[in-house]
Coordinates of C-alpha atoms in Angstrom, one line a residue:
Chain A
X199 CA 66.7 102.9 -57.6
X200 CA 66.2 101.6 -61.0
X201 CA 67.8 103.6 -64.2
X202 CA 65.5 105.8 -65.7
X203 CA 64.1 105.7 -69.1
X204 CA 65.5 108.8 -70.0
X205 CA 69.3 107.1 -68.7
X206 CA 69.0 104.4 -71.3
X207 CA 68.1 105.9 -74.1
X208 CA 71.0 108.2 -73.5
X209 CA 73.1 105.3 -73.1
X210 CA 71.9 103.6 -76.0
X211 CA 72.3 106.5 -78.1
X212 CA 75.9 107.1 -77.0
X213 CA 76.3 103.5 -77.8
X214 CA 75.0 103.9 -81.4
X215 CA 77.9 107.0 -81.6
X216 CA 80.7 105.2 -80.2
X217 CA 80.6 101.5 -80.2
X218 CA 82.8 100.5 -83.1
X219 CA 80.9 97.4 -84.8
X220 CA 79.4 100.0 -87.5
X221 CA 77.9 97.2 -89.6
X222 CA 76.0 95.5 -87.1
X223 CA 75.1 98.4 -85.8
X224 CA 74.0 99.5 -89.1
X225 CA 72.2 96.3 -89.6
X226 CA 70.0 96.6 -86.7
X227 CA 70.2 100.3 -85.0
X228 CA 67.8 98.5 -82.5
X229 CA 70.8 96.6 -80.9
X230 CA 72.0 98.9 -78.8
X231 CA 68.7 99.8 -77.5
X232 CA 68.0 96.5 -76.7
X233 CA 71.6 96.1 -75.0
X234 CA 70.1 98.4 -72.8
X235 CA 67.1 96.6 -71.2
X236 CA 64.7 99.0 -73.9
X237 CA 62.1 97.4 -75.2
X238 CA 58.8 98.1 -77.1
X239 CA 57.9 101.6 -78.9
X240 CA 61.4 102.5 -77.6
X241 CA 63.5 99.4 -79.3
X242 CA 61.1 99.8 -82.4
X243 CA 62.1 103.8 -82.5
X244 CA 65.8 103.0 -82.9
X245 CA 64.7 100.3 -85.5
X246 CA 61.8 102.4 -87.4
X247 CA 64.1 105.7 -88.0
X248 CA 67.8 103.6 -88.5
X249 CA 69.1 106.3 -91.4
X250 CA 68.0 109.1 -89.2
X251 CA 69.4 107.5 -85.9
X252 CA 72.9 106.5 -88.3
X253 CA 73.2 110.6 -88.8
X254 CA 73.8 111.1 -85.7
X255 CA 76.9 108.5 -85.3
X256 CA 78.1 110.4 -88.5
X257 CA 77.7 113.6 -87.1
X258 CA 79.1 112.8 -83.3
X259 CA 81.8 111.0 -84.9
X260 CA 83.0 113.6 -87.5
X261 CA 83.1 115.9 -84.6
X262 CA 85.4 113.6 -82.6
X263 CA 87.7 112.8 -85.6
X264 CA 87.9 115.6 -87.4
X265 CA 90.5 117.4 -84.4
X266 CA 92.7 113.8 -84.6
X267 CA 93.2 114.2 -88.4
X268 CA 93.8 118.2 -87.9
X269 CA 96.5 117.6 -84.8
X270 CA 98.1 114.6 -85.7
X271 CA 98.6 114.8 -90.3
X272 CA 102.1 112.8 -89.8
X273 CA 100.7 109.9 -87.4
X274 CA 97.4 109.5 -90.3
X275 CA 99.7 109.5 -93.0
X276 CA 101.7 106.8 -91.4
X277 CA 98.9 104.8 -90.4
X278 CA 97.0 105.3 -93.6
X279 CA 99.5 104.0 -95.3
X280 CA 99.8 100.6 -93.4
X281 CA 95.7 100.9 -93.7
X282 CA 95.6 101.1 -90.2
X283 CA 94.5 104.7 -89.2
X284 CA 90.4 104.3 -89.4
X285 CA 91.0 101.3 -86.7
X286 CA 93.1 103.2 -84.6
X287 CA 90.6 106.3 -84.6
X288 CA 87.9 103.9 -84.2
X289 CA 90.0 101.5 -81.4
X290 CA 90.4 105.4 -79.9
X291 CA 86.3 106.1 -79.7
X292 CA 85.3 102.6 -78.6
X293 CA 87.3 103.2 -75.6
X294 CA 85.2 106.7 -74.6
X295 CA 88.1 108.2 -73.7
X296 CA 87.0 111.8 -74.2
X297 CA 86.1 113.1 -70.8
X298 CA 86.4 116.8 -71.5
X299 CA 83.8 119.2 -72.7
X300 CA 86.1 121.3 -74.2
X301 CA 87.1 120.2 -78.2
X302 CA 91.1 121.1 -77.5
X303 CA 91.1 118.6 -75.1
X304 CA 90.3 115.7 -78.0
X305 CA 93.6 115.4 -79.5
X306 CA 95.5 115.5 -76.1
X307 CA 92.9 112.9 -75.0
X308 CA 94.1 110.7 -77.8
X309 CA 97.5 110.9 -77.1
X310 CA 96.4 109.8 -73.3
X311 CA 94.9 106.9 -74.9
X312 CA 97.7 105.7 -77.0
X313 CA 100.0 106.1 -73.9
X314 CA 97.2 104.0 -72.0
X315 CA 97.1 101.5 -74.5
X316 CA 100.7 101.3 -76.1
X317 CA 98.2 100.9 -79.2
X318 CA 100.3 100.1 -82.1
X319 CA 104.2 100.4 -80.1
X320 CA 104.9 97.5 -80.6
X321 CA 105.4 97.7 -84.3
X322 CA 105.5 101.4 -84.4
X323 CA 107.8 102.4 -81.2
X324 CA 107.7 106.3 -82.1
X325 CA 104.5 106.3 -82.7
X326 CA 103.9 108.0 -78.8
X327 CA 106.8 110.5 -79.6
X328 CA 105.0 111.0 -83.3
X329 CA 101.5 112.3 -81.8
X330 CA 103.4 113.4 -79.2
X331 CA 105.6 115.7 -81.4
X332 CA 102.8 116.6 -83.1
X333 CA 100.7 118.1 -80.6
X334 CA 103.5 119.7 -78.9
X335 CA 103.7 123.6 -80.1
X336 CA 99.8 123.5 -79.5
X337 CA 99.6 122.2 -76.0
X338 CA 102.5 125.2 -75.7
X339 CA 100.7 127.7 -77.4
X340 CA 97.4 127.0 -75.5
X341 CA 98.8 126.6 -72.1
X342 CA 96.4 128.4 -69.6
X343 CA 97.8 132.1 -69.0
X344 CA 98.6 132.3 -65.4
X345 CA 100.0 135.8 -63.4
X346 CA 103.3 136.3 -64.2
X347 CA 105.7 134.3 -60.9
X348 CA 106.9 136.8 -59.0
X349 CA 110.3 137.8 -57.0
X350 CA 112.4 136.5 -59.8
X351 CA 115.7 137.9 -61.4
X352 CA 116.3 138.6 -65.0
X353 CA 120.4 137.9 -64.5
X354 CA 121.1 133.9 -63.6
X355 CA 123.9 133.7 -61.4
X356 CA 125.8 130.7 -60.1
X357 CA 123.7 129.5 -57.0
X358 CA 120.5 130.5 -59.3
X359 CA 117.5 128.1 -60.2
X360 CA 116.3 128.2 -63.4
X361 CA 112.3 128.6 -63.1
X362 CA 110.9 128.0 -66.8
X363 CA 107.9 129.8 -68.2
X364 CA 105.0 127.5 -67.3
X365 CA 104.3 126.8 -70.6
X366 CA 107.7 125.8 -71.6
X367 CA 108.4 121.8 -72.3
X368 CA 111.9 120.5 -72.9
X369 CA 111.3 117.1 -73.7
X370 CA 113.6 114.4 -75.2
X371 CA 112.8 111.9 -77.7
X372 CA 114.3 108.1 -78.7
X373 CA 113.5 109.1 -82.9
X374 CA 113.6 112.7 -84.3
X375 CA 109.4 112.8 -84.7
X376 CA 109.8 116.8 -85.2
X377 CA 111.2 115.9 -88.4
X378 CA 108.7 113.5 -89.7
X379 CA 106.0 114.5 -92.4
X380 CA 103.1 113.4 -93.9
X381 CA 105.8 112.5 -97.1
X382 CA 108.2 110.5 -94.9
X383 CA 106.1 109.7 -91.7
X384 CA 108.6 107.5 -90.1
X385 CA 111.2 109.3 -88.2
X386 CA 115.2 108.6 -87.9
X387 CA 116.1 106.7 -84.9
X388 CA 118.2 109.3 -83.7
X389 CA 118.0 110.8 -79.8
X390 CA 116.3 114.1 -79.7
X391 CA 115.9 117.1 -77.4
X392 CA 113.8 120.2 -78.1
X393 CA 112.5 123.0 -76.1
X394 CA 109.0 124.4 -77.0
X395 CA 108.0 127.7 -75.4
X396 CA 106.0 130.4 -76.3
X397 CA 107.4 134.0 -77.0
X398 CA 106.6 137.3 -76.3
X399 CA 103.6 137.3 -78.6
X400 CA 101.9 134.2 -76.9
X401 CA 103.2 132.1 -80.6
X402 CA 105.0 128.7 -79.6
X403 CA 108.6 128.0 -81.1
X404 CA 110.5 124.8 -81.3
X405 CA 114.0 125.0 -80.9
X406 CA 117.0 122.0 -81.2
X407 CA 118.6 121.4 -78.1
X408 CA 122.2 119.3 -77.7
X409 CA 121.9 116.8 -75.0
X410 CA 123.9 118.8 -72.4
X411 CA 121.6 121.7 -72.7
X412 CA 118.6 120.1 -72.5
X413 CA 120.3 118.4 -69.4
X414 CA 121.6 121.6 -67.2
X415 CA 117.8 123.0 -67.9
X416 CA 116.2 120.3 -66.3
X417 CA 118.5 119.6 -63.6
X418 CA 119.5 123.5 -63.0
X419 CA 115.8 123.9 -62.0
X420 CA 116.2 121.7 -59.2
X421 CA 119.9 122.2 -58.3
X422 CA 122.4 125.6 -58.9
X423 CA 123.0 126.5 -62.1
X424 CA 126.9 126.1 -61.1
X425 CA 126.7 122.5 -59.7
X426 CA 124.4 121.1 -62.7
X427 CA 126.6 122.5 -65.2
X428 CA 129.9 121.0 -63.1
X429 CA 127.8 117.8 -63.3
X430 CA 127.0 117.7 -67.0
X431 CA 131.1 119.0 -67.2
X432 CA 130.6 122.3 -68.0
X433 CA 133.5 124.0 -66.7
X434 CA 132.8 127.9 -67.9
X435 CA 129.9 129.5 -66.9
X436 CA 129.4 132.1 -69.3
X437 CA 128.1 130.5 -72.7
X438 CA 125.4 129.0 -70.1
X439 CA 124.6 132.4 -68.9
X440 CA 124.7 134.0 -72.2
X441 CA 122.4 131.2 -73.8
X442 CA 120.0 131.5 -70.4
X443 CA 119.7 134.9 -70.9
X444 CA 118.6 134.6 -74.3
X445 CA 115.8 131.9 -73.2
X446 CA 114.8 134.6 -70.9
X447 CA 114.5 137.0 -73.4
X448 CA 112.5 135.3 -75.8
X449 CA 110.3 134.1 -73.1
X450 CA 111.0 130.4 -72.8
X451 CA 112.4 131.5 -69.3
X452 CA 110.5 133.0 -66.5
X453 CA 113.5 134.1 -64.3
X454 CA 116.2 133.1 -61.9
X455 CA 115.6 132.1 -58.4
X456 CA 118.4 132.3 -55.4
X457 CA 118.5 128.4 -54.2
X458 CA 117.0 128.1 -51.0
Chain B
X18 CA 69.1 147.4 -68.0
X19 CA 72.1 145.4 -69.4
X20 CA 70.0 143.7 -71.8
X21 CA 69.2 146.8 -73.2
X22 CA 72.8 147.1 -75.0
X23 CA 71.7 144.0 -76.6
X24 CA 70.0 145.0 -79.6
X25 CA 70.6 144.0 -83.1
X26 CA 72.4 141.3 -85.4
X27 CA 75.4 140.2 -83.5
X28 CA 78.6 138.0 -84.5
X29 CA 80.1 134.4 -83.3
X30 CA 83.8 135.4 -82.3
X31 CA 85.9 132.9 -84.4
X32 CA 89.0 132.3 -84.3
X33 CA 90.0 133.2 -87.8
X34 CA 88.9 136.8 -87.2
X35 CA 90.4 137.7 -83.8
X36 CA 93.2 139.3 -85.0
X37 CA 91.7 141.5 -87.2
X38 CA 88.4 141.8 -84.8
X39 CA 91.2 142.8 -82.1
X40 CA 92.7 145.9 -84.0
X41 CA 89.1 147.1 -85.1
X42 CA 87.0 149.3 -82.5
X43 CA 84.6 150.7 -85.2
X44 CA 83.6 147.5 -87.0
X45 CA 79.8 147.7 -86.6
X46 CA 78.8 144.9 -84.6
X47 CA 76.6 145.4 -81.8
X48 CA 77.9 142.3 -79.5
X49 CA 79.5 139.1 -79.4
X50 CA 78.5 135.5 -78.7
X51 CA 81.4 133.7 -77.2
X52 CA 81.6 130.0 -76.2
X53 CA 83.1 129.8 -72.4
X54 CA 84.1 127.0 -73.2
X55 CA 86.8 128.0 -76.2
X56 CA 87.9 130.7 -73.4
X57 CA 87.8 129.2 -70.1
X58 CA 91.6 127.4 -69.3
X59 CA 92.8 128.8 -72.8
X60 CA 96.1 130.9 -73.1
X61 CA 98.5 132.5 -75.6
X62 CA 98.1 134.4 -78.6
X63 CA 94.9 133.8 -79.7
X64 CA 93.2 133.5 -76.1
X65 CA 94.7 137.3 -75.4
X66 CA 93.0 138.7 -78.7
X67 CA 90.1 137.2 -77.4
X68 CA 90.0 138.2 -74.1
X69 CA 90.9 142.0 -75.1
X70 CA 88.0 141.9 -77.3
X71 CA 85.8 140.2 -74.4
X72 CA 87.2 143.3 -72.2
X73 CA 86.4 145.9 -75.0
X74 CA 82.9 145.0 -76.2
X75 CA 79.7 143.5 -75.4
X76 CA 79.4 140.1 -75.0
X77 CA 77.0 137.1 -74.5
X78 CA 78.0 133.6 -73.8
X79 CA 76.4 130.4 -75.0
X80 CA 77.7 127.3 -73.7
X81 CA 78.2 124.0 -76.3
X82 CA 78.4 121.3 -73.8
X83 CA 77.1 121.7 -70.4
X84 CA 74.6 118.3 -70.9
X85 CA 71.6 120.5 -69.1
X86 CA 69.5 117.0 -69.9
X87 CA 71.9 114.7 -69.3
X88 CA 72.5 112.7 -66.1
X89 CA 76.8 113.4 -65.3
X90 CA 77.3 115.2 -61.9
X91 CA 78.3 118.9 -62.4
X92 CA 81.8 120.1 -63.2
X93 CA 81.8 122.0 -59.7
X94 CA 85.2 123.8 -60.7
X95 CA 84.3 124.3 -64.2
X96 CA 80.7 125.8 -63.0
X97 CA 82.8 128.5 -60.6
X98 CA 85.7 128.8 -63.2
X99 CA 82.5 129.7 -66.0
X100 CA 80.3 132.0 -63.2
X101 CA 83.3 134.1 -62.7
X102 CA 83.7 134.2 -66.6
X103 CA 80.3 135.5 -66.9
X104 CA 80.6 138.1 -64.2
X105 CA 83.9 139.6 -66.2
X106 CA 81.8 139.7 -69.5
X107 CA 78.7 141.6 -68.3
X108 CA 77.0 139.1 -70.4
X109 CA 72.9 139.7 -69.5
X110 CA 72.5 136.2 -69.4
X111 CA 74.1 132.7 -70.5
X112 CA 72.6 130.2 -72.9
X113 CA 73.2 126.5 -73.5
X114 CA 71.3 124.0 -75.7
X115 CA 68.5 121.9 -74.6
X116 CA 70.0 118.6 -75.1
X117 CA 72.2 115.9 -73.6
X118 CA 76.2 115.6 -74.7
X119 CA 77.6 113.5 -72.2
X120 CA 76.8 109.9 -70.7
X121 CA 78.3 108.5 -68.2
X122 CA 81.4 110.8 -67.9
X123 CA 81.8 110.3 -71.9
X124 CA 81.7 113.8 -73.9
X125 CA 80.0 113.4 -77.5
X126 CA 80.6 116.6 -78.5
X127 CA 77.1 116.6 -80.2
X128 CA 73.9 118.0 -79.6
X129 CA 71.7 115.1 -79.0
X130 CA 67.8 115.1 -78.5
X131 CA 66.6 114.3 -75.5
X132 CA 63.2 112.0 -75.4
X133 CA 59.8 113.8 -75.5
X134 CA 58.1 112.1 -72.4
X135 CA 57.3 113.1 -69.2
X136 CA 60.0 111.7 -67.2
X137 CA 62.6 113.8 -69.9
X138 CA 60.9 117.0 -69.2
X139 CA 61.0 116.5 -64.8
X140 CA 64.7 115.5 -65.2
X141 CA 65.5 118.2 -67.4
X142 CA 63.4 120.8 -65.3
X143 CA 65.6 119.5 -62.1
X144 CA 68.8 119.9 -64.1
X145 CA 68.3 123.3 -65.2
X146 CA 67.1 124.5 -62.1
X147 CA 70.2 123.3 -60.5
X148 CA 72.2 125.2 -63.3
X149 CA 70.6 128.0 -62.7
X150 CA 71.2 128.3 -59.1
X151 CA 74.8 127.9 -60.1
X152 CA 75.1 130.5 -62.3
X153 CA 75.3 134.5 -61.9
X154 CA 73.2 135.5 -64.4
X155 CA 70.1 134.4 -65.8
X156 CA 70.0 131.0 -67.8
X157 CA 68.4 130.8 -71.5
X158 CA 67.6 127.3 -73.6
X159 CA 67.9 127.3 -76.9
X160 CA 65.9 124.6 -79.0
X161 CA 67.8 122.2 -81.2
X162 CA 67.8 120.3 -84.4
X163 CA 66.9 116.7 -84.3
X164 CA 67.2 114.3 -86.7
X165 CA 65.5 111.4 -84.9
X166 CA 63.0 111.3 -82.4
X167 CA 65.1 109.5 -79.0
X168 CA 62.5 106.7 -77.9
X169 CA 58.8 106.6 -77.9
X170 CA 57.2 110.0 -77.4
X171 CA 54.9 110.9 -75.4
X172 CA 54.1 114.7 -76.5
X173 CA 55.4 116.5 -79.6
X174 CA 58.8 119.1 -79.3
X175 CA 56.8 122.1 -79.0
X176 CA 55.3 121.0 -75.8
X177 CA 58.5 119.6 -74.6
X178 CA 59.8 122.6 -75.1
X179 CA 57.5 124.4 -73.5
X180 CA 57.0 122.8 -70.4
X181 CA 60.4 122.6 -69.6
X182 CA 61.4 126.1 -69.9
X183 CA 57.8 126.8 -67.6
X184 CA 58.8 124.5 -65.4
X185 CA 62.3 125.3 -64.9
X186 CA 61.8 129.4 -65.5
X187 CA 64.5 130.3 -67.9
X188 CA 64.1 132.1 -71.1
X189 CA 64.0 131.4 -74.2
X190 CA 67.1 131.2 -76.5
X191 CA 65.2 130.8 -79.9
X192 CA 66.8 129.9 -82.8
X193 CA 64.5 130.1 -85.8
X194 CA 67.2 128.0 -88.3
X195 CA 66.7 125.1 -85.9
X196 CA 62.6 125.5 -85.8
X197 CA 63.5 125.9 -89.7
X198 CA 65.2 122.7 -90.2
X199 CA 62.9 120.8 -87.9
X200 CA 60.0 122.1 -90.2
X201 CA 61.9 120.6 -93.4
X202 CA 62.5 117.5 -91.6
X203 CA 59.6 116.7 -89.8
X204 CA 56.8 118.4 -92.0
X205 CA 55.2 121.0 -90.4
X206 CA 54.8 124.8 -90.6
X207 CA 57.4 126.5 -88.5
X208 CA 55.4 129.8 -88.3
X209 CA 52.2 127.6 -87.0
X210 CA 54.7 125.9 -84.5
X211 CA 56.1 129.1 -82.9
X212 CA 52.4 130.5 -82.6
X213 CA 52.0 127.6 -80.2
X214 CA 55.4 128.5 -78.5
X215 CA 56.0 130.5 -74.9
X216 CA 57.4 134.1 -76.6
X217 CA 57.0 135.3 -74.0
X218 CA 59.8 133.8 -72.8
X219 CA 62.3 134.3 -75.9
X220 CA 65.4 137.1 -75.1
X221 CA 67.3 136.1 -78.2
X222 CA 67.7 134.5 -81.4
X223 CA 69.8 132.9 -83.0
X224 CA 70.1 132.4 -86.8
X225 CA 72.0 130.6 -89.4
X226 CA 72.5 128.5 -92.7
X227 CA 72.3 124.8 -93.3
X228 CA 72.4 122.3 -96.1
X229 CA 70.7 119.6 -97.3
X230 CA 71.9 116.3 -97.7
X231 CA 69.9 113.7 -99.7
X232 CA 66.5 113.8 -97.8
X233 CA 67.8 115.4 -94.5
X234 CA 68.2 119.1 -93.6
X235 CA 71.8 119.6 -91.6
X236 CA 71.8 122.7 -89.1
X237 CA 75.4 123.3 -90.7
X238 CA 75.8 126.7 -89.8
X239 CA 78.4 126.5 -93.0
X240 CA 76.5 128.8 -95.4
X241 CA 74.6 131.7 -96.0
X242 CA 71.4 132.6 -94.0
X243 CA 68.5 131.3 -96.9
X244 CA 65.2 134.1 -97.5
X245 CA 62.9 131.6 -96.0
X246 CA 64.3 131.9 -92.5
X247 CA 65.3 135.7 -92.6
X248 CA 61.7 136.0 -93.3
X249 CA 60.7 133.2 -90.3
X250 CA 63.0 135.7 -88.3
X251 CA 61.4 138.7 -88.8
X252 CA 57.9 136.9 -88.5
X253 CA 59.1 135.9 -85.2
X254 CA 60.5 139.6 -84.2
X255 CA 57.2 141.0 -85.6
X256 CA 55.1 138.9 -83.3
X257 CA 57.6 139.7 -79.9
X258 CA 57.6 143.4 -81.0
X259 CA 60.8 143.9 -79.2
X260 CA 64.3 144.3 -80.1
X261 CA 65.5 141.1 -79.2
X262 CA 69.0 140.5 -80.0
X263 CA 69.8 138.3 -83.0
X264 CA 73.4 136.3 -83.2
X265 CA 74.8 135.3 -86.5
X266 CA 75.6 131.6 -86.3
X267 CA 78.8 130.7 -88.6
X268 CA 80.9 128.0 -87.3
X269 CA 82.0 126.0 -90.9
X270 CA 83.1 127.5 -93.7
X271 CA 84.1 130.5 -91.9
X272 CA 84.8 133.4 -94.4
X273 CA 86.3 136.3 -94.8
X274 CA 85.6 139.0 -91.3
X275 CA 84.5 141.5 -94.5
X276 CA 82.2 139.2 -96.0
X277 CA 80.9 137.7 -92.9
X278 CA 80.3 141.9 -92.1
X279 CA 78.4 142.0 -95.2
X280 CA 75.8 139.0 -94.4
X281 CA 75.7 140.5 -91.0
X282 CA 74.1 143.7 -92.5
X283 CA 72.2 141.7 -94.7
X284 CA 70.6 140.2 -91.8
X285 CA 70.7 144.0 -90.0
X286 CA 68.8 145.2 -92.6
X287 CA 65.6 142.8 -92.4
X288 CA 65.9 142.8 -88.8
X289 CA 65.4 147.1 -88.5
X290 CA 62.7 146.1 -91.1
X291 CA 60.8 143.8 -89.2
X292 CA 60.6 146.0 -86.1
X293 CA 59.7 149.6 -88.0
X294 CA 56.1 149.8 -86.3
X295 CA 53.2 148.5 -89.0
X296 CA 51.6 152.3 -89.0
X297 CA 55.2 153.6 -90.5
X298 CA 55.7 150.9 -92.9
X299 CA 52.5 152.0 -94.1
X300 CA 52.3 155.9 -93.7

């Protein structure tokens, strides 16, 4: 079945929002109409209103950047500066990478992108962690509330699994991106942990973790709390316990399962 | 009836005011407009303000991107996800914009036009019709701005407009700021253009400011409601001689909750006027 009309004028105007070659776009809005097989009264419609067609690439595309330059301050500063940001954003929109309908999911669509694309790692290797870093208490904070998991334990115990709060993140970073700002964008090479979680008011908090920490609460999820802190050499159980009952407490920690 | 809570100059729930909405139960406003979209899949603070003032008060929904003239396959789990959404709200009915903001899989995240012609308004019909049988509650379309006419036309918006909400029987989300701006843009008289326009078919309004940028009029909805379309509004309410309900549109430059309360009442005020029968007005 041949594409309808209606498809390719879609498609043309998407292309007229997206495509990154603003000047020759701009030259001739009639281009991507043309690109699309339209010819005609439709090609000469692109062509005959060009400022009025060019308002919508402004408006689509201030709609698409403007969440990039809210969620990710330290990654623009540090790409402004090497006059590299408005390529990135653009390299970002050529690639229609935005597949949600809902506007939260732009800036965690970018950071999919630059993971896709290792755009820019090789001279900036942070730069993941960076917009990673950045978007991290948010992503927390706007995890999707789920029922609270059930037949847990508020005490952990030896042969206990640690079952996080689904929102929780303990990630671990090469460069210390959570200390990065739009002053000083580019971060200390220096290995980092850090667990984000929300507390009991549904606000997300960042916390510091040493490497043995961050450690036992991944591998205690998955193995008892005794035998991952034996692993990682932790003889005496009951800082670990104290500190776990804490991260319960403040919500980073949904409970304590028996292992299976 | 439901609808008949839904009276009155309503409110956008915004983010910014949540907190403060949250605490209030006497603040005055008659309902809500909430975007599903903002809610659906959200969670933590600000999601549970929102959700106990979705529980407490009435609502009505109004989607931002479901493409309704667009040509991507439905979001199957979205549509259940946004039905049962709608069922919790007691929301009358559910609105979303007659326009396309999608192409192939790609989310623009602006309302964009769709072409007047003949083969536009069957699609469109199709698409809504298949919304509508997704959907719980009764489906509204509300007309646009456009700042460019998408292709050749072959009939002017009004009868676009038209046939597609006859042919796909929904209602009539009218917003009178968008017939407004069209008016500026395109250079015709918006009160001549609605005379031409199903009414019939209208269940709500929506209203708001806009701004104008060197020759072209922006739907904005970043400033104050001007006199010209307060008084297009209460034309419009004048000629339906109902109590439709009229939302508050302020999504930029959001001010203060007590401000925004104060141009709400503003816009209260004309609307009680423009529905005080003609023999009172003039006993």
């Amino acid at each position: 079945m041949p594409e309808s009309r209606t498809l390719r004028l879609q498609r043309a105007l998407a292309s007229l929002v997206l495509n990154g070659d603003e000047a020759a776009i701009e030259a001739d809005p009639g281009r991507v109409a043309h690109q699309q097989g339209l010819t005609g009264s439709d090609l000469r419609s692109f062509r005959d209103q060009g400022p009025a067609m060019m308002t919508y690439r402004e408006l689509a595309r201030m709609s698409l950047i403007e969440p990039l330059e809210t969620m990710f301050p330290v990654l623009r500063a540090l790409l402004e500066g090497a006059g590299s940001w408005g390529g990135c954003v653009e390299a970002f929109l050529d690639a229609r990478m935005v597949r949600s309908p809902q506007y939260r999911d732009i800036a965690p669509a970018f950071l999919g992108w630059l993971a896709a694309t290792r755009w820019g790692q090789d001279r900036w290797p942070f730069i993941l962690e960076l917009a990673h870093a950045e978007i991290l208490e948010v992503l927390v904070a706007r995890f999707p509330d789920s029922n609270p998991l059930e037949g847990l334990h508020a005490d952990p115990g030896p042969q206990d699994l640690i079952i996080l709060d689904p929102a929780t993140q303990v990630v671990s970073y090469t460069h210390a991106v959570h200390c990065a700002c739009s002053e000083s964008p580019v971060p200390e090479a220096r290995p980092t942990h850090l667990l984000a979680f929300r507390d009991g008011e549904g606000l997300a908090r960042l916390m510091e973790l040493t490497p043995a920490t961050a450690a036992l609460l991944v591998q205690a999820q998955t193995c008892p709390l005794a035998e991952a802190a034996a692993a990682l050499n932790v003889p005496d159980l009951t800082p670990v316990t104290s500190l776990l009952r804490d991260l319960r407490s403040d919500g980073a920690i949904a409970g304590f399962r028996s292992f299976p | 009836m439901a609808q008949d809570r839904f009276t009155g100059v309503g409110l956008g729930l915004r983010r910014p005011h949540l907190e403060q909405v949250a605490r209030m139960e006497g603040h005055g406003v008659p309902f809500w407009e909430t975007c599903p979209e903002n809610v659906i899949g959200d969670g933590g603070r600000y999601h549970r303000m929102a959700c106990t003032i979705l529980d407490r008060d009435p609502v009505l929904t109004h989607g931002l991107a479901m493409s309704v003239g667009g040509f991507d396959s439905w979001d199957e789990e979205y549509l259940r996800d946004l039905g049962e959404f709608l069922v919790r709200t007691g929301t009358p009915w559910h609105s979303e914009h007659l326009c396309f903001t999608s192409v192939d899989g790609s989310c623009l995240h602006e309302l964009l036009p769709l072409p007047f012609t003949r083969e536009a308004v069957r699609h469109t019909i199709s698409r809504a019709r298949a919304l509508q049988a997704r959907l719980p509650v009764p489906l509204l379309l509300e007309n646009i701005t456009y700042y460019a006419e998408l292709g050749a036309k072959e009939m002017d918006e009004a009868d676009f407009i038209t046939a597609v909400l006859e042919g796909a029987d929904v209602g009539w989300l009218l917003d009178v700021n968008n017939v407004y701006v069209n008016a500026l843009n395109f250079g015709f008289d918006p009160r001549e253009w609605l005379s031409r326009m199903p009414l019939d078919r209208v269940t709500q309004l929506h209203i708001a400011g806009h701004k104008k940028f060197g020759d072209l009029t922006v739907d904005t909805h970043g400033a104050d409601v001007i006199d010209p379309v307060i008084d297009l509004m209460q034309w419009t309410l004048s000629r339906l001689g109902r109590p439709v309900p009229v939302l508050l549109e302020r999504d930029n430059h959001i001010p203060d909750f007590d401000e925004l309360l104060a141009e709400r009442a503003r816009i209260q005020h004309a609307y009680d006027a423009a529905l005080v029968p003609s023999e009172v007005r003039h006993a």
